[in-house]
Short mmCIF file of N, CA and C in Angstrom, two decimals:
data_model
loop_
_atom_site.label_atom_id
_atom_site.label_comp_id
_atom_site.label_asym_id
_atom_site.label_seq_id
_atom_site.Cartn_x
_atom_site.Cartn_y
_atom_site.Cartn_z
N UNK A 151 0.83 -1.17 0.00
CA UNK A 151 0.00 0.00 0.00
C UNK A 151 0.87 1.24 0.00
N UNK A 152 0.34 2.30 -0.47
CA UNK A 152 1.06 3.55 -0.55
C UNK A 152 1.42 4.03 0.84
N UNK A 153 2.66 4.45 1.03
CA UNK A 153 3.11 4.86 2.35
C UNK A 153 3.00 6.36 2.57
N UNK A 154 2.33 7.05 1.69
CA UNK A 154 2.16 8.49 1.84
C UNK A 154 1.47 8.78 3.16
N UNK A 155 1.88 9.86 3.80
CA UNK A 155 1.30 10.23 5.09
C UNK A 155 0.16 11.21 4.96
N UNK A 156 -0.42 11.36 3.80
CA UNK A 156 -1.54 12.27 3.60
C UNK A 156 -2.75 11.75 4.39
N UNK A 157 -3.14 12.44 5.46
CA UNK A 157 -4.24 11.95 6.30
C UNK A 157 -5.60 12.01 5.62
N UNK A 158 -5.68 12.65 4.48
CA UNK A 158 -6.95 12.79 3.79
C UNK A 158 -7.15 11.74 2.71
N UNK A 159 -6.17 10.88 2.49
CA UNK A 159 -6.25 9.86 1.46
C UNK A 159 -6.14 8.47 2.09
N UNK A 160 -6.98 7.56 1.62
CA UNK A 160 -7.02 6.21 2.17
C UNK A 160 -6.97 5.19 1.05
N UNK A 161 -6.37 4.05 1.33
CA UNK A 161 -6.42 2.92 0.40
C UNK A 161 -7.67 2.11 0.73
N UNK A 162 -8.23 1.48 -0.30
CA UNK A 162 -9.44 0.67 -0.14
C UNK A 162 -9.10 -0.78 -0.48
N UNK A 163 -9.64 -1.70 0.29
CA UNK A 163 -9.47 -3.13 0.01
C UNK A 163 -10.84 -3.72 -0.25
N UNK A 164 -11.04 -4.25 -1.46
CA UNK A 164 -12.28 -4.94 -1.81
C UNK A 164 -12.01 -6.44 -1.74
N UNK A 165 -12.88 -7.14 -1.08
CA UNK A 165 -12.72 -8.59 -0.95
C UNK A 165 -13.71 -9.25 -1.90
N UNK A 166 -13.16 -9.85 -2.97
CA UNK A 166 -13.99 -10.49 -3.99
C UNK A 166 -13.62 -11.96 -4.14
N UNK A 167 -13.13 -12.52 -3.05
CA UNK A 167 -12.68 -13.90 -3.09
C UNK A 167 -13.79 -14.90 -2.83
N UNK A 168 -13.42 -16.15 -2.89
CA UNK A 168 -14.36 -17.24 -2.65
C UNK A 168 -13.79 -18.15 -1.58
N UNK A 169 -14.68 -18.73 -0.81
CA UNK A 169 -14.27 -19.66 0.23
C UNK A 169 -15.42 -20.54 0.63
N UNK A 170 -15.16 -21.44 1.56
CA UNK A 170 -16.19 -22.38 2.00
C UNK A 170 -17.39 -21.66 2.60
N UNK A 171 -17.15 -20.59 3.33
CA UNK A 171 -18.25 -19.89 4.00
C UNK A 171 -18.80 -18.72 3.19
N UNK A 172 -18.29 -18.51 1.99
CA UNK A 172 -18.79 -17.42 1.14
C UNK A 172 -20.24 -17.69 0.75
N UNK A 173 -21.05 -16.67 0.88
CA UNK A 173 -22.45 -16.79 0.48
C UNK A 173 -22.54 -16.49 -1.01
N UNK A 174 -23.06 -17.42 -1.77
CA UNK A 174 -23.16 -17.25 -3.22
C UNK A 174 -24.61 -16.97 -3.60
N UNK A 175 -24.77 -16.27 -4.69
CA UNK A 175 -26.09 -15.98 -5.25
C UNK A 175 -26.15 -16.68 -6.60
N UNK A 176 -27.17 -17.50 -6.79
CA UNK A 176 -27.29 -18.29 -8.02
C UNK A 176 -26.02 -19.09 -8.28
N UNK A 177 -25.42 -19.63 -7.21
CA UNK A 177 -24.21 -20.46 -7.28
C UNK A 177 -23.02 -19.70 -7.86
N UNK A 178 -23.00 -18.39 -7.67
CA UNK A 178 -21.95 -17.56 -8.25
C UNK A 178 -21.46 -16.54 -7.21
N UNK A 179 -20.18 -16.20 -7.28
CA UNK A 179 -19.61 -15.16 -6.44
C UNK A 179 -20.36 -13.86 -6.70
N UNK A 180 -20.80 -13.19 -5.65
CA UNK A 180 -21.59 -11.96 -5.80
C UNK A 180 -20.86 -10.88 -6.60
N UNK A 181 -19.55 -10.80 -6.48
CA UNK A 181 -18.78 -9.77 -7.18
C UNK A 181 -18.88 -9.91 -8.70
N UNK A 182 -19.14 -11.13 -9.16
CA UNK A 182 -19.17 -11.37 -10.60
C UNK A 182 -20.58 -11.53 -11.16
N UNK A 183 -21.59 -11.30 -10.33
CA UNK A 183 -22.96 -11.28 -10.84
C UNK A 183 -23.10 -10.11 -11.81
N UNK A 184 -23.92 -10.27 -12.82
CA UNK A 184 -24.10 -9.17 -13.78
C UNK A 184 -25.45 -8.50 -13.57
N UNK A 185 -25.41 -7.18 -13.62
CA UNK A 185 -26.60 -6.34 -13.59
C UNK A 185 -26.54 -5.44 -14.81
N UNK A 186 -27.55 -5.49 -15.62
CA UNK A 186 -27.60 -4.71 -16.85
C UNK A 186 -26.33 -4.90 -17.68
N UNK A 187 -25.88 -6.15 -17.76
CA UNK A 187 -24.74 -6.49 -18.61
C UNK A 187 -23.37 -6.18 -18.04
N UNK A 188 -23.29 -5.81 -16.76
CA UNK A 188 -22.00 -5.44 -16.18
C UNK A 188 -21.86 -6.10 -14.81
N UNK A 189 -20.65 -6.59 -14.51
CA UNK A 189 -20.40 -7.23 -13.22
C UNK A 189 -20.51 -6.22 -12.08
N UNK A 190 -21.03 -6.69 -10.96
CA UNK A 190 -21.22 -5.84 -9.78
C UNK A 190 -19.90 -5.19 -9.36
N UNK A 191 -18.80 -5.92 -9.42
CA UNK A 191 -17.51 -5.37 -9.00
C UNK A 191 -17.13 -4.14 -9.82
N UNK A 192 -17.55 -4.08 -11.08
CA UNK A 192 -17.24 -2.92 -11.92
C UNK A 192 -17.98 -1.68 -11.44
N UNK A 193 -19.22 -1.85 -11.01
CA UNK A 193 -19.97 -0.71 -10.46
C UNK A 193 -19.27 -0.16 -9.22
N UNK A 194 -18.78 -1.06 -8.38
CA UNK A 194 -18.11 -0.65 -7.14
C UNK A 194 -16.81 0.08 -7.47
N UNK A 195 -16.00 -0.48 -8.36
CA UNK A 195 -14.73 0.14 -8.73
C UNK A 195 -14.96 1.52 -9.36
N UNK A 196 -15.92 1.62 -10.26
CA UNK A 196 -16.21 2.91 -10.90
C UNK A 196 -16.63 3.95 -9.87
N UNK A 197 -17.42 3.55 -8.89
CA UNK A 197 -17.85 4.49 -7.85
C UNK A 197 -16.65 4.92 -6.99
N UNK A 198 -15.80 3.96 -6.62
CA UNK A 198 -14.64 4.28 -5.79
C UNK A 198 -13.65 5.18 -6.52
N UNK A 199 -13.56 5.05 -7.83
CA UNK A 199 -12.64 5.89 -8.60
C UNK A 199 -13.04 7.37 -8.52
N UNK A 200 -14.27 7.65 -8.19
CA UNK A 200 -14.75 9.03 -8.13
C UNK A 200 -14.59 9.67 -6.75
N UNK A 201 -14.21 8.88 -5.75
CA UNK A 201 -14.08 9.39 -4.38
C UNK A 201 -12.71 10.02 -4.20
N UNK A 202 -12.68 11.30 -3.89
CA UNK A 202 -11.42 12.02 -3.79
C UNK A 202 -10.55 11.58 -2.62
N UNK A 203 -11.15 11.07 -1.56
CA UNK A 203 -10.36 10.68 -0.39
C UNK A 203 -9.74 9.29 -0.52
N UNK A 204 -9.92 8.65 -1.67
CA UNK A 204 -9.32 7.34 -1.91
C UNK A 204 -8.06 7.48 -2.74
N UNK A 205 -6.99 6.82 -2.28
CA UNK A 205 -5.71 6.87 -2.99
C UNK A 205 -5.61 5.69 -3.96
N UNK A 206 -5.53 4.47 -3.46
CA UNK A 206 -5.40 3.27 -4.29
C UNK A 206 -6.51 2.29 -3.94
N UNK A 207 -6.82 1.40 -4.90
CA UNK A 207 -7.83 0.37 -4.71
C UNK A 207 -7.15 -0.98 -4.83
N UNK A 208 -7.32 -1.82 -3.82
CA UNK A 208 -6.79 -3.19 -3.82
C UNK A 208 -7.98 -4.13 -3.89
N UNK A 209 -7.94 -5.09 -4.82
CA UNK A 209 -9.01 -6.07 -4.94
C UNK A 209 -8.41 -7.45 -4.73
N UNK A 210 -8.95 -8.18 -3.75
CA UNK A 210 -8.47 -9.52 -3.43
C UNK A 210 -9.45 -10.54 -3.98
N UNK A 211 -8.94 -11.51 -4.73
CA UNK A 211 -9.78 -12.55 -5.29
C UNK A 211 -9.02 -13.33 -6.34
N UNK A 212 -9.75 -13.93 -7.26
CA UNK A 212 -9.14 -14.67 -8.36
C UNK A 212 -8.50 -13.67 -9.32
N UNK A 213 -7.17 -13.60 -9.32
CA UNK A 213 -6.47 -12.62 -10.15
C UNK A 213 -6.85 -12.76 -11.62
N UNK A 214 -6.90 -13.99 -12.09
CA UNK A 214 -7.23 -14.23 -13.50
C UNK A 214 -8.62 -13.68 -13.84
N UNK A 215 -9.60 -14.01 -13.02
CA UNK A 215 -10.97 -13.57 -13.28
C UNK A 215 -11.11 -12.06 -13.12
N UNK A 216 -10.50 -11.49 -12.08
CA UNK A 216 -10.57 -10.05 -11.87
C UNK A 216 -9.89 -9.29 -13.01
N UNK A 217 -8.72 -9.76 -13.44
CA UNK A 217 -8.04 -9.12 -14.58
C UNK A 217 -8.94 -9.13 -15.81
N UNK A 218 -9.59 -10.25 -16.05
CA UNK A 218 -10.48 -10.39 -17.21
C UNK A 218 -11.66 -9.42 -17.10
N UNK A 219 -12.28 -9.35 -15.93
CA UNK A 219 -13.45 -8.49 -15.75
C UNK A 219 -13.06 -7.01 -15.86
N UNK A 220 -11.94 -6.62 -15.25
CA UNK A 220 -11.50 -5.23 -15.34
C UNK A 220 -11.18 -4.84 -16.77
N UNK A 221 -10.54 -5.76 -17.50
CA UNK A 221 -10.20 -5.50 -18.90
C UNK A 221 -11.47 -5.38 -19.75
N UNK A 222 -12.39 -6.31 -19.58
CA UNK A 222 -13.62 -6.28 -20.39
C UNK A 222 -14.48 -5.07 -20.05
N UNK A 223 -14.35 -4.58 -18.80
CA UNK A 223 -15.10 -3.39 -18.40
C UNK A 223 -14.39 -2.10 -18.75
N UNK A 224 -13.24 -2.23 -19.42
CA UNK A 224 -12.44 -1.07 -19.85
C UNK A 224 -12.08 -0.14 -18.69
N UNK A 225 -11.71 -0.76 -17.59
CA UNK A 225 -11.30 0.00 -16.41
C UNK A 225 -9.81 0.33 -16.54
N UNK A 226 -9.48 1.61 -16.45
CA UNK A 226 -8.09 2.04 -16.47
C UNK A 226 -7.51 1.77 -15.09
N UNK A 227 -6.50 0.93 -15.02
CA UNK A 227 -5.96 0.52 -13.72
C UNK A 227 -4.92 1.49 -13.18
N UNK A 228 -4.67 2.57 -13.88
CA UNK A 228 -3.72 3.58 -13.42
C UNK A 228 -4.38 4.92 -13.11
N UNK A 229 -5.54 5.18 -13.71
CA UNK A 229 -6.17 6.49 -13.57
C UNK A 229 -7.68 6.35 -13.51
N UNK A 230 -8.40 7.03 -12.69
CA UNK A 230 -7.96 8.07 -11.75
C UNK A 230 -7.36 7.51 -10.47
N UNK A 231 -7.49 6.21 -10.23
CA UNK A 231 -6.88 5.57 -9.07
C UNK A 231 -6.09 4.36 -9.55
N UNK A 232 -5.00 4.04 -8.85
CA UNK A 232 -4.29 2.81 -9.16
C UNK A 232 -5.08 1.64 -8.60
N UNK A 233 -5.25 0.62 -9.42
CA UNK A 233 -5.98 -0.58 -9.01
C UNK A 233 -4.99 -1.74 -8.96
N UNK A 234 -4.91 -2.38 -7.81
CA UNK A 234 -4.02 -3.52 -7.60
C UNK A 234 -4.88 -4.76 -7.40
N UNK A 235 -4.61 -5.80 -8.15
CA UNK A 235 -5.33 -7.07 -7.98
C UNK A 235 -4.40 -8.02 -7.24
N UNK A 236 -4.91 -8.57 -6.14
CA UNK A 236 -4.12 -9.45 -5.28
C UNK A 236 -4.76 -10.83 -5.28
N UNK A 237 -3.97 -11.84 -5.60
CA UNK A 237 -4.48 -13.22 -5.65
C UNK A 237 -4.89 -13.68 -4.26
N UNK A 238 -6.07 -14.24 -4.17
CA UNK A 238 -6.56 -14.82 -2.91
C UNK A 238 -5.74 -16.06 -2.59
N UNK A 239 -5.38 -16.22 -1.32
CA UNK A 239 -4.61 -17.41 -0.90
C UNK A 239 -5.48 -18.34 -0.13
#
């Protein structure tokens, strides 16, 4: 995470992983459900990109699937916020 000491900026961690106790909707991870043709996680990322007090966005989950969804959603991973995808362990 960014080590800047700016007290007005925060990093965000989105948890989009899967596990035994994860609650699924229609047998699918909620982050990847589609609403009006777009994955839920894309709506969340787009909203967070507009928040001025957010510095970087970290998303934890299936790196392969998240990379694919972000790419297909044409999300710029450098602007307006840096987006880091972290593989779930």
